[in-house]
JSON list of C-alpha atoms in Angstrom, two decimals:
[
{"chain": "A", "resi": 27, "resn": "UNK", "atom": "CA", "xyz": [-15.93, 0.52, -19.39]},
{"chain": "A", "resi": 28, "resn": "UNK", "atom": "CA", "xyz": [-14.78, -0.22, -15.85]},
{"chain": "A", "resi": 29, "resn": "UNK", "atom": "CA", "xyz": [-16.95, -0.22, -12.49]},
{"chain": "A", "resi": 30, "resn": "UNK", "atom": "CA", "xyz": [-15.72, -0.22, -9.07]},
{"chain": "A", "resi": 31, "resn": "UNK", "atom": "CA", "xyz": [-18.43, -1.19, -6.42]},
{"chain": "A", "resi": 32, "resn": "UNK", "atom": "CA", "xyz": [-17.91, -0.39, -2.57]},
{"chain": "A", "resi": 33, "resn": "UNK", "atom": "CA", "xyz": [-20.81, -2.36, 0.00]},
{"chain": "A", "resi": 34, "resn": "UNK", "atom": "CA", "xyz": [-20.31, -2.02, 3.45]},
{"chain": "A", "resi": 35, "resn": "UNK", "atom": "CA", "xyz": [-22.25, -2.96, 6.45]},
{"chain": "A", "resi": 36, "resn": "UNK", "atom": "CA", "xyz": [-24.10, 0.81, 7.09]},
{"chain": "A", "resi": 37, "resn": "UNK", "atom": "CA", "xyz": [-22.15, 2.71, 10.22]},
{"chain": "A", "resi": 38, "resn": "UNK", "atom": "CA", "xyz": [-24.21, 1.36, 13.62]},
{"chain": "A", "resi": 39, "resn": "UNK", "atom": "CA", "xyz": [-24.69, -2.78, 11.41]},
{"chain": "A", "resi": 40, "resn": "UNK", "atom": "CA", "xyz": [-22.29, -4.73, 13.72]},
{"chain": "A", "resi": 41, "resn": "UNK", "atom": "CA", "xyz": [-19.62, -5.73, 11.50]},
{"chain": "A", "resi": 42, "resn": "UNK", "atom": "CA", "xyz": [-18.32, -9.55, 12.76]},
{"chain": "A", "resi": 43, "resn": "UNK", "atom": "CA", "xyz": [-16.47, -9.72, 10.11]},
{"chain": "A", "resi": 44, "resn": "UNK", "atom": "CA", "xyz": [-14.22, -6.99, 10.66]},
{"chain": "A", "resi": 45, "resn": "UNK", "atom": "CA", "xyz": [-14.43, -7.15, 14.39]},
{"chain": "A", "resi": 46, "resn": "UNK", "atom": "CA", "xyz": [-12.66, -10.63, 14.18]},
{"chain": "A", "resi": 47, "resn": "UNK", "atom": "CA", "xyz": [-10.08, -9.32, 12.05]},
{"chain": "A", "resi": 48, "resn": "UNK", "atom": "CA", "xyz": [-9.17, -6.63, 14.61]},
{"chain": "A", "resi": 49, "resn": "UNK", "atom": "CA", "xyz": [-9.44, -9.11, 17.40]},
{"chain": "A", "resi": 50, "resn": "UNK", "atom": "CA", "xyz": [-6.93, -11.54, 15.04]},
{"chain": "A", "resi": 51, "resn": "UNK", "atom": "CA", "xyz": [-4.64, -8.15, 14.07]},
{"chain": "A", "resi": 52, "resn": "UNK", "atom": "CA", "xyz": [-3.92, -8.01, 18.43]},
{"chain": "A", "resi": 53, "resn": "UNK", "atom": "CA", "xyz": [-3.40, -11.31, 18.75]},
{"chain": "A", "resi": 54, "resn": "UNK", "atom": "CA", "xyz": [-0.96, -10.72, 16.10]},
{"chain": "A", "resi": 55, "resn": "UNK", "atom": "CA", "xyz": [0.79, -8.40, 17.95]},
{"chain": "A", "resi": 56, "resn": "UNK", "atom": "CA", "xyz": [-0.65, -5.69, 15.74]},
{"chain": "A", "resi": 57, "resn": "UNK", "atom": "CA", "xyz": [-0.91, -2.78, 18.26]},
{"chain": "A", "resi": 58, "resn": "UNK", "atom": "CA", "xyz": [-3.08, 0.15, 18.02]},
{"chain": "A", "resi": 59, "resn": "UNK", "atom": "CA", "xyz": [-6.30, -0.70, 15.39]},
{"chain": "A", "resi": 60, "resn": "UNK", "atom": "CA", "xyz": [-9.26, 1.14, 17.09]},
{"chain": "A", "resi": 61, "resn": "UNK", "atom": "CA", "xyz": [-11.47, -0.12, 14.35]},
{"chain": "A", "resi": 62, "resn": "UNK", "atom": "CA", "xyz": [-11.86, -2.70, 11.35]},
{"chain": "A", "resi": 63, "resn": "UNK", "atom": "CA", "xyz": [-15.03, -2.82, 9.25]},
{"chain": "A", "resi": 64, "resn": "UNK", "atom": "CA", "xyz": [-14.33, -5.31, 6.67]},
{"chain": "A", "resi": 65, "resn": "UNK", "atom": "CA", "xyz": [-17.05, -5.02, 3.06]},
{"chain": "A", "resi": 66, "resn": "UNK", "atom": "CA", "xyz": [-16.72, -6.38, 0.17]},
{"chain": "A", "resi": 67, "resn": "UNK", "atom": "CA", "xyz": [-15.67, -4.85, -3.70]},
{"chain": "A", "resi": 68, "resn": "UNK", "atom": "CA", "xyz": [-16.94, -5.41, -6.86]},
{"chain": "A", "resi": 69, "resn": "UNK", "atom": "CA", "xyz": [-15.67, -5.04, -10.44]},
{"chain": "A", "resi": 70, "resn": "UNK", "atom": "CA", "xyz": [-17.54, -4.64, -12.98]},
{"chain": "A", "resi": 71, "resn": "UNK", "atom": "CA", "xyz": [-16.51, -5.17, -16.99]},
{"chain": "A", "resi": 72, "resn": "UNK", "atom": "CA", "xyz": [-19.46, -2.56, -18.80]},
{"chain": "A", "resi": 73, "resn": "UNK", "atom": "CA", "xyz": [-20.07, -2.69, -22.53]},
{"chain": "A", "resi": 74, "resn": "UNK", "atom": "CA", "xyz": [-21.86, 0.33, -21.63]},
{"chain": "A", "resi": 75, "resn": "UNK", "atom": "CA", "xyz": [-19.90, 3.10, -22.95]},
{"chain": "A", "resi": 76, "resn": "UNK", "atom": "CA", "xyz": [-21.48, 6.40, -21.43]},
{"chain": "A", "resi": 77, "resn": "UNK", "atom": "CA", "xyz": [-20.42, 7.59, -17.40]},
{"chain": "A", "resi": 78, "resn": "UNK", "atom": "CA", "xyz": [-23.39, 8.06, -16.60]},
{"chain": "A", "resi": 79, "resn": "UNK", "atom": "CA", "xyz": [-25.83, 5.51, -18.13]},
{"chain": "A", "resi": 80, "resn": "UNK", "atom": "CA", "xyz": [-22.88, 2.94, -16.55]},
{"chain": "A", "resi": 81, "resn": "UNK", "atom": "CA", "xyz": [-23.37, 4.77, -13.70]},
{"chain": "A", "resi": 82, "resn": "UNK", "atom": "CA", "xyz": [-27.05, 4.45, -13.35]},
{"chain": "A", "resi": 83, "resn": "UNK", "atom": "CA", "xyz": [-26.62, 1.08, -14.36]},
{"chain": "A", "resi": 84, "resn": "UNK", "atom": "CA", "xyz": [-24.47, -0.21, -11.64]},
{"chain": "A", "resi": 85, "resn": "UNK", "atom": "CA", "xyz": [-27.06, 1.65, -9.60]},
{"chain": "A", "resi": 86, "resn": "UNK", "atom": "CA", "xyz": [-29.60, -0.42, -10.28]},
{"chain": "A", "resi": 87, "resn": "UNK", "atom": "CA", "xyz": [-27.56, -3.30, -10.04]},
{"chain": "A", "resi": 88, "resn": "UNK", "atom": "CA", "xyz": [-26.54, -2.42, -6.80]},
{"chain": "A", "resi": 89, "resn": "UNK", "atom": "CA", "xyz": [-30.78, -1.93, -5.76]},
{"chain": "A", "resi": 90, "resn": "UNK", "atom": "CA", "xyz": [-31.10, -4.63, -6.71]},
{"chain": "A", "resi": 91, "resn": "UNK", "atom": "CA", "xyz": [-29.08, -7.65, -6.55]},
{"chain": "A", "resi": 92, "resn": "UNK", "atom": "CA", "xyz": [-25.37, -6.39, -5.05]},
{"chain": "A", "resi": 93, "resn": "UNK", "atom": "CA", "xyz": [-26.36, -5.48, -2.11]},
{"chain": "A", "resi": 94, "resn": "UNK", "atom": "CA", "xyz": [-29.13, -5.10, 1.23]},
{"chain": "A", "resi": 95, "resn": "UNK", "atom": "CA", "xyz": [-30.09, -1.45, 1.00]},
{"chain": "A", "resi": 96, "resn": "UNK", "atom": "CA", "xyz": [-31.58, -2.07, 4.79]},
{"chain": "A", "resi": 97, "resn": "UNK", "atom": "CA", "xyz": [-28.04, -2.74, 6.64]},
{"chain": "A", "resi": 98, "resn": "UNK", "atom": "CA", "xyz": [-25.28, -2.28, 3.79]},
{"chain": "A", "resi": 99, "resn": "UNK", "atom": "CA", "xyz": [-24.91, 1.06, 1.43]},
{"chain": "A", "resi": 100, "resn": "UNK", "atom": "CA", "xyz": [-22.97, 1.43, -1.60]},
{"chain": "A", "resi": 101, "resn": "UNK", "atom": "CA", "xyz": [-20.60, 3.98, -3.48]},
{"chain": "A", "resi": 102, "resn": "UNK", "atom": "CA", "xyz": [-20.62, 3.41, -7.37]},
{"chain": "A", "resi": 103, "resn": "UNK", "atom": "CA", "xyz": [-17.12, 4.46, -9.12]},
{"chain": "A", "resi": 104, "resn": "UNK", "atom": "CA", "xyz": [-16.71, 5.06, -12.69]},
{"chain": "A", "resi": 105, "resn": "UNK", "atom": "CA", "xyz": [-13.40, 4.20, -14.07]},
{"chain": "B", "resi": 6, "resn": "UNK", "atom": "CA", "xyz": [-5.10, 7.55, 11.01]},
{"chain": "B", "resi": 7, "resn": "UNK", "atom": "CA", "xyz": [-7.50, 5.91, 8.24]},
{"chain": "B", "resi": 8, "resn": "UNK", "atom": "CA", "xyz": [-6.24, 2.56, 6.13]},
{"chain": "B", "resi": 9, "resn": "UNK", "atom": "CA", "xyz": [-7.97, 1.14, 3.37]},
{"chain": "B", "resi": 10, "resn": "UNK", "atom": "CA", "xyz": [-7.01, -2.18, 1.40]},
{"chain": "B", "resi": 11, "resn": "UNK", "atom": "CA", "xyz": [-8.44, -4.10, -1.58]},
{"chain": "B", "resi": 12, "resn": "UNK", "atom": "CA", "xyz": [-8.13, -7.47, -1.59]},
{"chain": "B", "resi": 13, "resn": "UNK", "atom": "CA", "xyz": [-8.76, -9.43, -4.66]},
{"chain": "B", "resi": 14, "resn": "UNK", "atom": "CA", "xyz": [-8.04, -12.47, -6.53]},
{"chain": "B", "resi": 15, "resn": "UNK", "atom": "CA", "xyz": [-5.14, -12.26, -8.68]},
{"chain": "B", "resi": 16, "resn": "UNK", "atom": "CA", "xyz": [-6.11, -12.36, -12.62]},
{"chain": "B", "resi": 17, "resn": "UNK", "atom": "CA", "xyz": [-6.21, -16.63, -13.97]},
{"chain": "B", "resi": 18, "resn": "UNK", "atom": "CA", "xyz": [-7.25, -16.85, -10.60]},
{"chain": "B", "resi": 19, "resn": "UNK", "atom": "CA", "xyz": [-10.95, -18.28, -10.85]},
{"chain": "B", "resi": 20, "resn": "UNK", "atom": "CA", "xyz": [-13.35, -15.75, -8.71]},
{"chain": "B", "resi": 21, "resn": "UNK", "atom": "CA", "xyz": [-16.54, -18.05, -8.56]},
{"chain": "B", "resi": 22, "resn": "UNK", "atom": "CA", "xyz": [-18.08, -15.42, -6.58]},
{"chain": "B", "resi": 23, "resn": "UNK", "atom": "CA", "xyz": [-17.47, -12.81, -9.63]},
{"chain": "B", "resi": 24, "resn": "UNK", "atom": "CA", "xyz": [-19.37, -15.24, -11.97]},
{"chain": "B", "resi": 25, "resn": "UNK", "atom": "CA", "xyz": [-22.34, -16.15, -9.56]},
{"chain": "B", "resi": 26, "resn": "UNK", "atom": "CA", "xyz": [-22.58, -12.44, -10.19]},
{"chain": "B", "resi": 27, "resn": "UNK", "atom": "CA", "xyz": [-21.69, -12.16, -13.27]},
{"chain": "B", "resi": 28, "resn": "UNK", "atom": "CA", "xyz": [-25.20, -14.60, -14.15]},
{"chain": "B", "resi": 29, "resn": "UNK", "atom": "CA", "xyz": [-27.36, -13.05, -11.63]},
{"chain": "B", "resi": 30, "resn": "UNK", "atom": "CA", "xyz": [-27.13, -10.32, -13.10]},
{"chain": "B", "resi": 31, "resn": "UNK", "atom": "CA", "xyz": [-27.99, -11.46, -16.63]},
{"chain": "B", "resi": 32, "resn": "UNK", "atom": "CA", "xyz": [-30.46, -13.84, -15.26]},
{"chain": "B", "resi": 33, "resn": "UNK", "atom": "CA", "xyz": [-32.09, -10.45, -13.84]},
{"chain": "B", "resi": 34, "resn": "UNK", "atom": "CA", "xyz": [-32.15, -8.25, -17.44]},
{"chain": "B", "resi": 35, "resn": "UNK", "atom": "CA", "xyz": [-28.75, -6.36, -17.19]},
{"chain": "B", "resi": 36, "resn": "UNK", "atom": "CA", "xyz": [-27.02, -7.24, -19.99]},
{"chain": "B", "resi": 37, "resn": "UNK", "atom": "CA", "xyz": [-23.62, -5.81, -20.99]},
{"chain": "B", "resi": 38, "resn": "UNK", "atom": "CA", "xyz": [-21.41, -6.89, -18.54]},
{"chain": "B", "resi": 39, "resn": "UNK", "atom": "CA", "xyz": [-18.47, -8.92, -19.72]},
{"chain": "B", "resi": 40, "resn": "UNK", "atom": "CA", "xyz": [-17.15, -9.90, -16.15]},
{"chain": "B", "resi": 41, "resn": "UNK", "atom": "CA", "xyz": [-17.20, -9.38, -12.93]},
{"chain": "B", "resi": 42, "resn": "UNK", "atom": "CA", "xyz": [-14.35, -9.64, -10.48]},
{"chain": "B", "resi": 43, "resn": "UNK", "atom": "CA", "xyz": [-15.07, -10.08, -6.14]},
{"chain": "B", "resi": 44, "resn": "UNK", "atom": "CA", "xyz": [-12.80, -8.77, -3.94]},
{"chain": "B", "resi": 45, "resn": "UNK", "atom": "CA", "xyz": [-12.38, -7.85, -0.01]},
{"chain": "B", "resi": 46, "resn": "UNK", "atom": "CA", "xyz": [-12.71, -3.72, 1.00]},
{"chain": "B", "resi": 47, "resn": "UNK", "atom": "CA", "xyz": [-10.98, -3.47, 4.66]},
{"chain": "B", "resi": 48, "resn": "UNK", "atom": "CA", "xyz": [-11.79, -0.62, 6.64]},
{"chain": "B", "resi": 49, "resn": "UNK", "atom": "CA", "xyz": [-8.84, -0.27, 9.30]},
{"chain": "B", "resi": 50, "resn": "UNK", "atom": "CA", "xyz": [-8.70, 2.65, 12.07]},
{"chain": "B", "resi": 51, "resn": "UNK", "atom": "CA", "xyz": [-4.53, 3.12, 12.80]},
{"chain": "B", "resi": 52, "resn": "UNK", "atom": "CA", "xyz": [-3.56, 4.63, 16.28]},
{"chain": "B", "resi": 53, "resn": "UNK", "atom": "CA", "xyz": [-0.60, 5.34, 14.10]},
{"chain": "B", "resi": 54, "resn": "UNK", "atom": "CA", "xyz": [-0.20, 8.85, 12.96]},
{"chain": "B", "resi": 55, "resn": "UNK", "atom": "CA", "xyz": [3.10, 8.57, 9.94]},
{"chain": "B", "resi": 56, "resn": "UNK", "atom": "CA", "xyz": [1.31, 7.48, 6.50]},
{"chain": "B", "resi": 57, "resn": "UNK", "atom": "CA", "xyz": [4.85, 6.24, 5.99]},
{"chain": "B", "resi": 58, "resn": "UNK", "atom": "CA", "xyz": [4.25, 4.20, 8.96]},
{"chain": "B", "resi": 59, "resn": "UNK", "atom": "CA", "xyz": [0.60, 3.56, 8.36]},
{"chain": "B", "resi": 60, "resn": "UNK", "atom": "CA", "xyz": [1.74, 1.92, 5.42]},
{"chain": "B", "resi": 61, "resn": "UNK", "atom": "CA", "xyz": [4.22, -0.37, 5.89]},
{"chain": "B", "resi": 62, "resn": "UNK", "atom": "CA", "xyz": [2.33, -1.80, 8.94]},
{"chain": "B", "resi": 63, "resn": "UNK", "atom": "CA", "xyz": [-1.06, -2.58, 6.97]},
{"chain": "B", "resi": 64, "resn": "UNK", "atom": "CA", "xyz": [1.40, -4.12, 4.17]},
{"chain": "B", "resi": 65, "resn": "UNK", "atom": "CA", "xyz": [2.58, -6.55, 7.09]},
{"chain": "B", "resi": 66, "resn": "UNK", "atom": "CA", "xyz": [-0.58, -7.17, 8.07]},
{"chain": "B", "resi": 67, "resn": "UNK", "atom": "CA", "xyz": [-1.69, -8.21, 4.52]},
{"chain": "B", "resi": 68, "resn": "UNK", "atom": "CA", "xyz": [0.90, -9.88, 4.58]},
{"chain": "B", "resi": 69, "resn": "UNK", "atom": "CA", "xyz": [0.55, -12.05, 7.80]},
{"chain": "B", "resi": 70, "resn": "UNK", "atom": "CA", "xyz": [-3.72, -11.97, 7.67]},
{"chain": "B", "resi": 71, "resn": "UNK", "atom": "CA", "xyz": [-5.73, -9.88, 5.47]},
{"chain": "B", "resi": 72, "resn": "UNK", "atom": "CA", "xyz": [-4.52, -11.83, 1.83]},
{"chain": "B", "resi": 73, "resn": "UNK", "atom": "CA", "xyz": [-3.29, -15.09, 1.26]},
{"chain": "B", "resi": 74, "resn": "UNK", "atom": "CA", "xyz": [-0.90, -13.75, -1.82]},
{"chain": "B", "resi": 75, "resn": "UNK", "atom": "CA", "xyz": [-0.39, -17.28, -3.16]},
{"chain": "B", "resi": 76, "resn": "UNK", "atom": "CA", "xyz": [-3.69, -16.19, -5.05]},
{"chain": "B", "resi": 77, "resn": "UNK", "atom": "CA", "xyz": [-4.58, -12.82, -4.00]},
{"chain": "B", "resi": 78, "resn": "UNK", "atom": "CA", "xyz": [-3.15, -8.81, -4.19]},
{"chain": "B", "resi": 79, "resn": "UNK", "atom": "CA", "xyz": [-3.52, -6.18, -2.33]},
{"chain": "B", "resi": 80, "resn": "UNK", "atom": "CA", "xyz": [-3.83, -2.60, -2.42]},
{"chain": "B", "resi": 81, "resn": "UNK", "atom": "CA", "xyz": [-3.13, -0.41, 0.67]},
{"chain": "B", "resi": 82, "resn": "UNK", "atom": "CA", "xyz": [-4.49, 3.33, 0.32]},
{"chain": "B", "resi": 83, "resn": "UNK", "atom": "CA", "xyz": [-3.65, 5.90, 3.76]},
{"chain": "B", "resi": 84, "resn": "UNK", "atom": "CA", "xyz": [-6.37, 8.67, 4.10]}
]
């Protein structure tokens, strides 16, 4: 079973990577870019076959390792 | 208009970040993790209002800045 996790900085937390990308896009001549946020995507290949069990397992992974929940939020997609 | 870009290492390209996460999950007691790939997600807030024009603009951004197309592939979602 495949799972995909998105980890993004929470709103209000300064995102220097995103700001750097926004600035670089402007330098390259791309106009109309109002904001950029950069995060991580983690694709997991799990042995678990039950979607709900897989979702719960991945949520535990996020809480313990994949996301810093003080400043980051995460979403889990099971496919 | 919002756009979301996923940038992942191509299949066959060694992913040390993903391997580090897989190993760390095993150390933490998570079993049944067969593989992990880690990539980037970039969320863009664009002034462009036409979906097709926005998609073309973001594809150009990927080709010139956001992805290293030698080793990375990208997907664009417009929302």
